[in-house]
Amino acid sequence: EKIGFKRICADVGAPTPAFVVLSEEDTFVDLTNPQAKEACVQGFMKAVADMKSSNPGLIKSIHGGGGKGTAHLDDPSCPEQTRAAVEKVLVEMNRSDGIYFEQKVNTKGDGRFYQLELEVDGHEVAQGGRFVWFNSRLQKVVEIGLSDDLVEMFMPRDLYQNSRKWAADIAIKGGNNTRATMEGLVFKNEKGEFELQFIECNRRPQVENEALALLQRDAKGNRRYTFAELIMRASGVPAPVFADSTDAKVVLHARWLHGNPDSNGNIAYQAGDILGMSGPRLDYVPAELMAPGEISFTSDPQLGKAVIIADSWDAMCDRASEYFRLRKPKIIGSSSTYAQTMYNLFTSKDFREGKTASNETFKKLDIPTYPERGIMNILQDQIAPTMVKGYRKGEGIDADRFPTPRVVKAMTDLHHALAQEPPRTTPFTAFARGTATYEDYIGALREQLGRQGGGWVTVAPRDTSQQGNDSESASISEISRKNVEVWGEK
């Protein structure tokens, strides 16, 4: 699918990036043995060094996918970088067979490219082309299927037709007997000329197959179900005859992730439990999926998908932006900026004009600093903690019937504390005993009110008494009033 595919490309004259095989498919090393693993790493590093090249590339495993089993190697002449890239792939795949180095495309140009996917059904290339946008880990985020007449938005028509011929030649040479997906990179080189380089083939339908399948309908108007079709074929049922869809010339397959993207394409994934989706149902969404349960950081971070159909690129962008504004996953846990970022992507001028390359999905976007806060966030982050823990420590929900043991203990402790309060002589005491003048008493009172703002001494006893008489705390109203009077006087 990868090393073999690139060799077939060379045989039929289809363009593919320069590559060096580090280990064949039948080369196995016991990676649990430190000495054997180190010897394997050293061997790979020597093979890379023997290329005598500083052109950036990728260390890849034929068993990888979804960004896993691939490591960037910006300078193959640097042993430290080579070791880091090799060890990353070995750790992720936990196997040493089928490892190769592939040179990156457009390194002499601006480095930008669009990833094109063509589906090949046996020896026949399916209608339309699918373009992919991904994050810095090479994990796909957005896949968009375009009918043949709209592909020119990203590549010249003659190059597209050549790519389809090359794909058919590769399928014939490789004896393809399934619905395979061939991936190529389209870019404008340093001379301003468009090129295409094939990079790999997956001999199975992709998760995003609907982005091409929905461009077709059968005679009864039914959509194409690629996986079901393959099962029927295996049982001897011939494939139905399909024609171009009348309501879909552009099909978006968008992936739901739960994280905070940044402008470098990194996504900081967030924890939580998925309950489902919220928001209105939309007629232009023929397929949607959100798997409930806890978000896993050890498996695929993709949570679900949304498939959107439209009759033009602009209409697709409009519908996608509306979808990501109205539909959201219901998640108990941390919020994320992913939906808002996707909204910003489909409303951005560059993306709508087809100027956002596959490897710069988030590079020029206005990335939200904070996630949106809805009623669930407020209930979860503010209301629930207050109900459980209270405004102050230990004052949360008490499950027992009133008066609870906690309330009785608090009242007993308060009785004891107040009983220990020694009476203190105040200016009013001296005035009542005739040892101080009225002016002395009034002056001391005004000074106290000036320090306390007048509110605590005059209002708190009244409010405390009123609150006690109005609620279930009436049974402790008297001691509560005494408490506030004593501490208020201080």
XYZ file of N, CA and C in Angstrom, residues 2-180:
537
model
N 2.081 1.160 0.491
C 2.917 2.359 0.559
C 4.236 2.153 -0.169
N 5.101 1.286 0.368
C 6.358 1.030 -0.326
C 6.082 0.379 -1.674
N 5.238 -0.652 -1.684
C 4.893 -1.316 -2.933
C 4.221 -0.369 -3.903
N 3.358 0.502 -3.394
C 2.661 1.479 -4.230
C 3.656 2.413 -4.912
N 4.646 2.891 -4.150
C 5.621 3.814 -4.717
C 6.472 3.111 -5.791
N 6.741 1.836 -5.609
C 7.494 1.083 -6.626
C 6.669 0.907 -7.902
N 5.357 0.689 -7.735
C 4.490 0.583 -8.904
C 4.418 1.926 -9.625
N 4.372 3.024 -8.857
C 4.376 4.357 -9.464
C 5.592 4.524 -10.380
N 6.740 4.096 -9.888
C 7.962 4.191 -10.698
C 7.852 3.338 -11.956
N 7.226 2.176 -11.861
C 7.097 1.268 -13.003
C 6.212 1.849 -14.103
N 5.096 2.516 -13.697
C 4.146 3.021 -14.701
C 4.414 4.469 -15.083
N 5.423 5.082 -14.456
C 5.756 6.464 -14.783
C 4.924 7.499 -14.053
N 4.238 7.105 -12.994
C 3.473 8.070 -12.192
C 4.411 8.770 -11.212
N 4.319 10.075 -11.065
C 5.246 10.794 -10.187
C 5.029 10.451 -8.717
N 6.117 10.292 -7.979
C 6.069 10.021 -6.542
C 7.318 10.611 -5.915
N 7.268 11.120 -4.674
C 8.456 11.702 -4.045
C 9.567 10.669 -3.887
N 10.812 11.156 -3.914
C 11.961 10.284 -3.705
C 11.844 9.600 -2.345
N 12.265 8.324 -2.279
C 12.136 7.585 -1.023
C 13.279 6.591 -0.885
N 13.524 6.188 0.374
C 14.525 5.176 0.681
C 13.901 4.199 1.670
N 13.933 2.926 1.361
C 13.380 1.904 2.250
C 14.384 1.621 3.373
N 13.941 1.758 4.608
C 14.799 1.489 5.760
C 14.662 0.048 6.225
N 13.479 -0.533 6.066
C 13.275 -1.952 6.381
C 12.137 -2.470 5.533
N 12.336 -3.652 4.955
C 11.298 -4.253 4.121
C 10.158 -4.789 4.991
N 9.092 -5.214 4.339
C 7.900 -5.639 5.066
C 8.121 -6.906 5.884
N 9.134 -7.706 5.560
C 9.364 -8.953 6.286
C 10.540 -8.857 7.250
N 10.940 -7.619 7.596
C 12.070 -7.417 8.507
C 11.538 -7.156 9.912
N 11.761 -8.089 10.832
C 11.232 -7.950 12.187
C 12.378 -7.923 13.199
N 12.268 -7.038 14.166
C 13.257 -6.911 15.242
C 12.508 -6.961 16.560
N 13.060 -7.644 17.550
C 12.458 -7.706 18.880
C 12.727 -6.380 19.599
N 11.754 -5.481 19.555
C 11.938 -4.147 20.134
C 11.902 -4.162 21.653
N 11.547 -5.300 22.262
C 11.606 -5.402 23.725
C 13.028 -5.659 24.203
N 13.899 -6.009 23.287
C 15.316 -6.228 23.605
C 16.067 -4.927 23.367
N 16.580 -4.263 24.423
C 17.230 -2.953 24.261
C 18.384 -2.986 23.259
N 19.187 -4.053 23.278
C 20.328 -4.126 22.355
C 19.842 -4.251 20.907
N 18.824 -5.095 20.695
C 18.300 -5.274 19.346
C 17.646 -3.991 18.834
N 16.926 -3.315 19.725
C 16.271 -2.067 19.329
C 17.306 -1.011 18.964
N 18.356 -0.874 19.762
C 19.390 0.121 19.482
C 20.075 -0.187 18.156
N 20.341 -1.476 17.886
C 20.956 -1.854 16.616
C 20.040 -1.500 15.442
N 18.731 -1.681 15.642
C 17.753 -1.328 14.609
C 17.773 0.180 14.351
N 17.760 0.966 15.428
C 17.786 2.423 15.292
C 19.060 2.870 14.572
N 20.201 2.295 14.970
C 21.469 2.651 14.337
C 21.449 2.302 12.847
N 20.860 1.165 12.518
C 20.779 0.777 11.107
C 19.942 1.743 10.295
N 18.804 2.163 10.851
C 17.958 3.132 10.162
C 18.679 4.465 9.997
N 19.386 4.883 11.054
C 20.102 6.157 10.993
C 21.195 6.117 9.928
N 21.871 4.989 9.803
C 22.920 4.859 8.788
C 22.326 4.930 7.386
N 21.159 4.279 7.193
C 20.518 4.306 5.881
C 20.125 5.731 5.492
N 19.640 6.496 6.468
C 19.282 7.890 6.201
C 20.534 8.711 5.910
N 21.597 8.510 6.700
C 22.846 9.259 6.498
C 23.460 8.951 5.142
N 23.330 7.697 4.684
C 23.903 7.305 3.395
C 23.225 7.994 2.217
N 22.039 8.595 2.442
C 21.393 9.343 1.366
C 22.188 10.592 1.029
N 22.967 11.071 2.019
C 23.770 12.296 1.868
C 22.904 13.443 1.356
N 21.796 13.619 2.054
C 20.836 14.654 1.664
C 20.384 15.418 2.902
N 20.138 16.693 2.711
C 19.577 17.505 3.789
C 18.150 17.942 3.472
N 17.582 17.394 2.394
C 16.205 17.731 2.025
C 15.234 17.149 3.047
N 14.321 17.956 3.578
C 13.404 17.464 4.622
C 12.474 16.382 4.102
N 12.041 15.531 5.028
C 11.143 14.446 4.649
C 10.393 13.896 5.838
N 9.915 12.670 5.681
C 9.126 12.005 6.715
C 9.643 10.586 6.900
N 9.721 10.134 8.139
C 9.917 8.716 8.426
C 8.526 8.114 8.583
N 8.211 7.080 7.791
C 6.850 6.553 7.764
C 6.844 5.035 7.902
N 5.767 4.541 8.487
C 5.529 3.099 8.579
C 4.378 2.744 7.656
N 4.510 1.605 6.976
C 3.428 1.178 6.092
C 2.184 0.797 6.888
N 2.343 0.599 8.203
C 1.212 0.196 9.045
C 0.550 1.388 9.724
N 1.056 2.590 9.464
C 0.528 3.775 10.124
C -0.735 4.292 9.463
N -1.286 5.329 10.049
C -2.486 5.967 9.525
C -3.041 6.946 10.536
N -3.771 7.949 10.052
C -4.351 8.938 10.951
C -3.304 9.745 11.698
N -2.135 9.931 11.070
C -1.054 10.672 11.727
C -0.149 9.803 12.572
N -0.582 8.596 12.870
C 0.225 7.679 13.682
C 1.212 6.947 12.785
N 2.443 6.776 13.283
C 3.452 6.077 12.501
C 4.129 6.956 11.476
N 4.077 8.261 11.678
C 4.725 9.222 10.784
C 5.441 10.266 11.627
N 6.668 10.586 11.259
C 7.450 11.579 12.006
C 8.160 12.516 11.028
N 8.099 13.807 11.313
C 8.797 14.804 10.497
C 10.304 14.676 10.718
N 11.061 14.789 9.634
C 12.522 14.822 9.705
C 12.976 15.996 8.845
N 13.173 17.139 9.490
C 13.465 18.372 8.749
C 14.886 18.405 8.199
N 15.819 17.697 8.840
C 17.203 17.690 8.366
C 17.771 16.271 8.489
N 17.704 15.481 7.404
C 18.208 14.101 7.477
C 19.705 14.001 7.754
N 20.442 15.101 7.583
C 21.882 15.059 7.851
C 22.196 15.230 9.337
N 21.171 15.490 10.149
C 21.359 15.688 11.594
C 21.056 14.377 12.321
N 22.047 13.730 12.938
C 21.809 12.445 13.620
C 20.789 12.536 14.740
N 20.788 13.649 15.490
C 19.853 13.780 16.609
C 18.410 13.813 16.105
N 18.158 14.578 15.043
C 16.808 14.641 14.493
C 16.386 13.280 13.926
N 17.335 12.610 13.261
C 17.023 11.308 12.674
C 16.669 10.298 13.752
N 17.451 10.262 14.826
C 17.158 9.336 15.921
C 15.784 9.610 16.517
N 15.468 10.882 16.760
C 14.176 11.227 17.355
C 13.024 10.779 16.465
N 13.159 10.995 15.153
C 12.088 10.620 14.232
C 11.930 9.098 14.156
N 13.049 8.386 14.080
C 12.999 6.928 14.005
C 12.387 6.341 15.266
N 12.829 6.809 16.426
C 12.315 6.268 17.689
C 10.830 6.577 17.852
N 10.387 7.735 17.388
C 8.959 8.066 17.475
C 8.119 7.053 16.704
N 8.531 6.718 15.494
C 7.777 5.769 14.681
C 7.813 4.373 15.301
N 8.966 3.954 15.793
C 9.070 2.623 16.398
C 8.203 2.519 17.649
N 8.175 3.570 18.456
C 7.369 3.557 19.678
C 5.880 3.523 19.336
N 5.468 4.344 18.368
C 4.045 4.410 18.017
C 3.551 3.114 17.388
N 4.375 2.481 16.545
C 3.927 1.285 15.833
C 4.296 -0.005 16.559
N 5.323 0.057 17.412
C 5.803 -1.117 18.151
C 6.157 -2.269 17.208
N 6.687 -1.921 16.045
C 7.172 -2.908 15.086
C 8.161 -2.217 14.148
N 9.081 -3.000 13.628
C 10.184 -2.417 12.857
C 10.092 -2.679 11.370
N 9.085 -3.419 10.925
C 9.009 -3.751 9.502
C 8.289 -2.662 8.723
N 8.657 -2.541 7.446
C 7.962 -1.609 6.560
C 8.184 -0.146 6.917
N 9.410 0.235 7.217
C 9.733 1.627 7.551
C 10.485 2.240 6.371
N 10.140 3.470 6.014
C 10.833 4.124 4.901
C 10.889 5.637 5.113
N 11.823 6.256 4.396
C 11.955 7.713 4.389
C 11.382 8.230 3.075
N 10.551 9.280 3.177
C 9.969 9.898 1.988
C 10.251 11.388 2.002
N 10.798 11.879 0.914
C 11.133 13.306 0.825
C 9.859 14.135 0.719
N 9.848 15.273 1.404
C 8.703 16.173 1.335
C 8.645 16.859 -0.024
N 7.440 17.250 -0.429
C 7.263 17.906 -1.728
C 7.350 19.426 -1.572
N 7.628 20.070 -2.687
C 7.624 21.541 -2.782
C 8.568 22.197 -1.783
N 9.679 21.548 -1.482
C 10.619 22.122 -0.511
C 11.372 23.328 -1.082
N 11.440 23.407 -2.416
C 12.104 24.561 -3.033
C 11.128 25.687 -3.328
N 9.852 25.397 -3.185
C 8.837 26.422 -3.359
C 8.395 26.961 -2.011
N 7.103 27.223 -1.869
C 6.600 27.781 -0.612
C 6.208 26.707 0.396
N 6.334 25.430 0.020
C 6.032 24.344 0.950
C 4.567 23.996 1.066
N 3.702 24.735 0.379
C 2.264 24.497 0.473
C 1.835 23.408 -0.510
N 0.774 22.669 -0.162
C 0.227 21.680 -1.087
C -1.212 21.368 -0.711
N -1.922 20.796 -1.678
C -3.276 20.287 -1.462
C -3.219 18.770 -1.607
N -3.871 18.068 -0.673
C -3.883 16.607 -0.768
C -5.135 16.155 -1.508
N -4.919 15.437 -2.612
C -6.001 14.916 -3.442
C -6.141 13.416 -3.201
N -7.370 12.947 -3.054
C -7.653 11.516 -2.941
C -8.560 11.095 -4.088
N -8.137 10.041 -4.774
C -8.932 9.448 -5.849
C -9.317 8.031 -5.440
N -10.592 7.685 -5.590
C -11.026 6.323 -5.313
C -11.027 5.528 -6.611
N -10.467 4.315 -6.543
C -10.358 3.451 -7.716
C -11.115 2.165 -7.430
N -12.185 1.957 -8.173
C -13.035 0.779 -8.006
C -12.553 -0.283 -8.985
N -11.741 -1.225 -8.485
C -11.098 -2.167 -9.394
C -10.074 -1.420 -10.231
N -10.314 -1.347 -11.532
C -9.426 -0.593 -12.424
C -10.042 0.733 -12.856
N -11.247 1.029 -12.385
C -11.963 2.222 -12.829
C -11.901 3.314 -11.757
N -11.509 4.511 -12.177
C -11.412 5.632 -11.242
C -12.800 6.232 -11.034
N -13.212 6.368 -9.771
C -14.547 6.878 -9.440
C -14.673 8.352 -9.798
N -15.912 8.782 -9.923
C -16.186 10.170 -10.282
C -15.791 11.099 -9.138
N -15.169 12.235 -9.477
C -14.859 13.260 -8.486
C -13.516 13.072 -7.812
N -13.085 14.136 -7.157
C -11.843 14.113 -6.387
C -12.099 14.647 -4.986
N -11.405 14.089 -4.026
C -11.611 14.485 -2.621
C -10.350 15.192 -2.120
N -10.522 16.383 -1.565
C -9.393 17.140 -1.029
C -9.446 17.121 0.497
N -8.263 17.085 1.099
C -8.141 16.845 2.543
C -7.382 17.985 3.203
N -7.845 18.399 4.370
C -7.125 19.362 5.216
C -6.880 18.703 6.570
N -5.687 18.916 7.126
C -5.323 18.201 8.352
C -4.552 19.104 9.297
N -4.294 18.580 10.518
C -3.568 19.342 11.528
C -2.078 19.028 11.452
N -1.295 19.559 12.406
C 0.159 19.396 12.364
C 0.595 17.954 12.576
N -0.279 17.126 13.173
C 0.050 15.716 13.369
C -0.363 14.857 12.180
N -0.746 15.532 11.089
C -1.195 14.865 9.869
C -2.473 14.068 10.091
N -3.262 14.482 11.094
C -4.573 13.884 11.334
C -5.611 14.679 10.543
N -6.415 13.964 9.768
C -7.391 14.632 8.914
C -8.460 15.333 9.752
N -8.813 16.524 9.303
C -9.835 17.318 9.983
C -11.050 17.508 9.077
N -10.787 17.846 7.807
C -11.847 18.135 6.846
C -11.527 17.431 5.534
N -12.532 16.763 4.949
C -12.403 16.183 3.616
C -13.586 16.663 2.780
N -13.298 17.146 1.571
C -14.345 17.711 0.724
C -14.277 17.074 -0.652
N -15.370 16.408 -1.045
C -15.471 15.807 -2.365
C -16.039 16.796 -3.360
N -15.389 16.887 -4.523
C -15.833 17.800 -5.576
C -16.131 17.015 -6.842
N -17.194 17.387 -7.532
C -17.455 16.785 -8.829
C -16.341 17.176 -9.797
N -16.194 16.413 -10.869
C -15.064 16.602 -11.784
C -14.935 18.039 -12.280
N -16.059 18.703 -12.527
C -15.993 20.048 -13.097
C -15.607 21.116 -12.081
N -15.565 20.771 -10.788
C -15.185 21.760 -9.774
C -13.761 21.577 -9.260
N -13.099 20.494 -9.658
C -11.747 20.216 -9.171
C -10.763 21.284 -9.622
N -11.068 21.949 -10.749
C -10.173 22.996 -11.255
C -9.942 24.116 -10.256
N -10.731 24.171 -9.210
C -10.527 25.184 -8.173
C -9.161 25.026 -7.524
N -8.622 23.793 -7.532
C -7.366 23.517 -6.841
C -6.252 23.009 -7.755
N -6.564 22.628 -8.976
C -5.527 22.128 -9.875
C -6.011 22.250 -11.315
N -5.079 22.382 -12.271
C -5.476 22.485 -13.680
C -6.189 21.218 -14.152
N -7.086 21.379 -15.127
C -7.874 20.250 -15.620
C -6.979 19.167 -16.226
N -5.948 19.576 -17.001
C -5.117 18.554 -17.642
C -4.338 17.743 -16.610
N -3.879 18.382 -15.524
C -3.174 17.639 -14.474
C -4.128 16.686 -13.767
N -5.361 17.131 -13.568
C -6.358 16.261 -12.927
C -6.640 15.041 -13.798
N -6.787 15.257 -15.098
C -7.033 14.131 -15.998
C -5.834 13.187 -16.030
N -4.617 13.749 -16.001
C -3.422 12.899 -15.956
C -3.384 12.077 -14.665
N -3.778 12.707 -13.556
C -3.759 11.997 -12.273
C -4.723 10.823 -12.292
N -5.856 10.974 -12.949
C -6.826 9.896 -13.045
C -6.289 8.760 -13.934
N -5.576 9.114 -15.015
C -4.982 8.095 -15.874
C -3.886 7.332 -15.118
N -3.035 8.080 -14.384
C -1.988 7.424 -13.601
C -2.607 6.468 -12.569
N -3.683 6.940 -11.911
C -4.335 6.102 -10.899
C -4.856 4.804 -11.520
N -5.432 4.901 -12.706
C -5.933 3.691 -13.386
C -4.772 2.770 -13.759
N -3.668 3.339 -14.257
C -2.500 2.524 -14.621
C -1.937 1.803 -13.390
N -1.877 2.501 -12.277
C -1.372 1.896 -11.033
C -2.284 0.753 -10.601
N -3.606 0.972 -10.688
C -4.568 -0.064 -10.287
C -4.417 -1.306 -11.156
N -4.226 -1.111 -12.445
C -4.063 -2.250 -13.347
C -2.765 -2.992 -13.028
N -1.672 -2.238 -12.865
C -0.373 -2.848 -12.576
C -0.402 -3.595 -11.245
N -1.087 -3.029 -10.262
C -1.137 -3.652 -8.941
C -2.211 -4.704 -8.793
N -3.034 -4.896 -9.823
C -4.104 -5.896 -9.739
C -5.144 -5.549 -8.697
N -5.530 -4.284 -8.609
C -6.491 -3.864 -7.594
C -7.852 -4.517 -7.827
N -8.445 -5.052 -6.770
C -9.749 -5.705 -6.874
C -10.716 -5.209 -5.810
N -10.475 -4.038 -5.274
C -11.369 -3.469 -4.252
C -11.535 -1.985 -4.540
N -12.211 -1.267 -3.641
C -12.362 0.188 -3.820
C -11.243 0.869 -3.036
N -10.137 1.096 -3.697
C -8.942 1.646 -3.058
C -8.937 3.167 -3.133
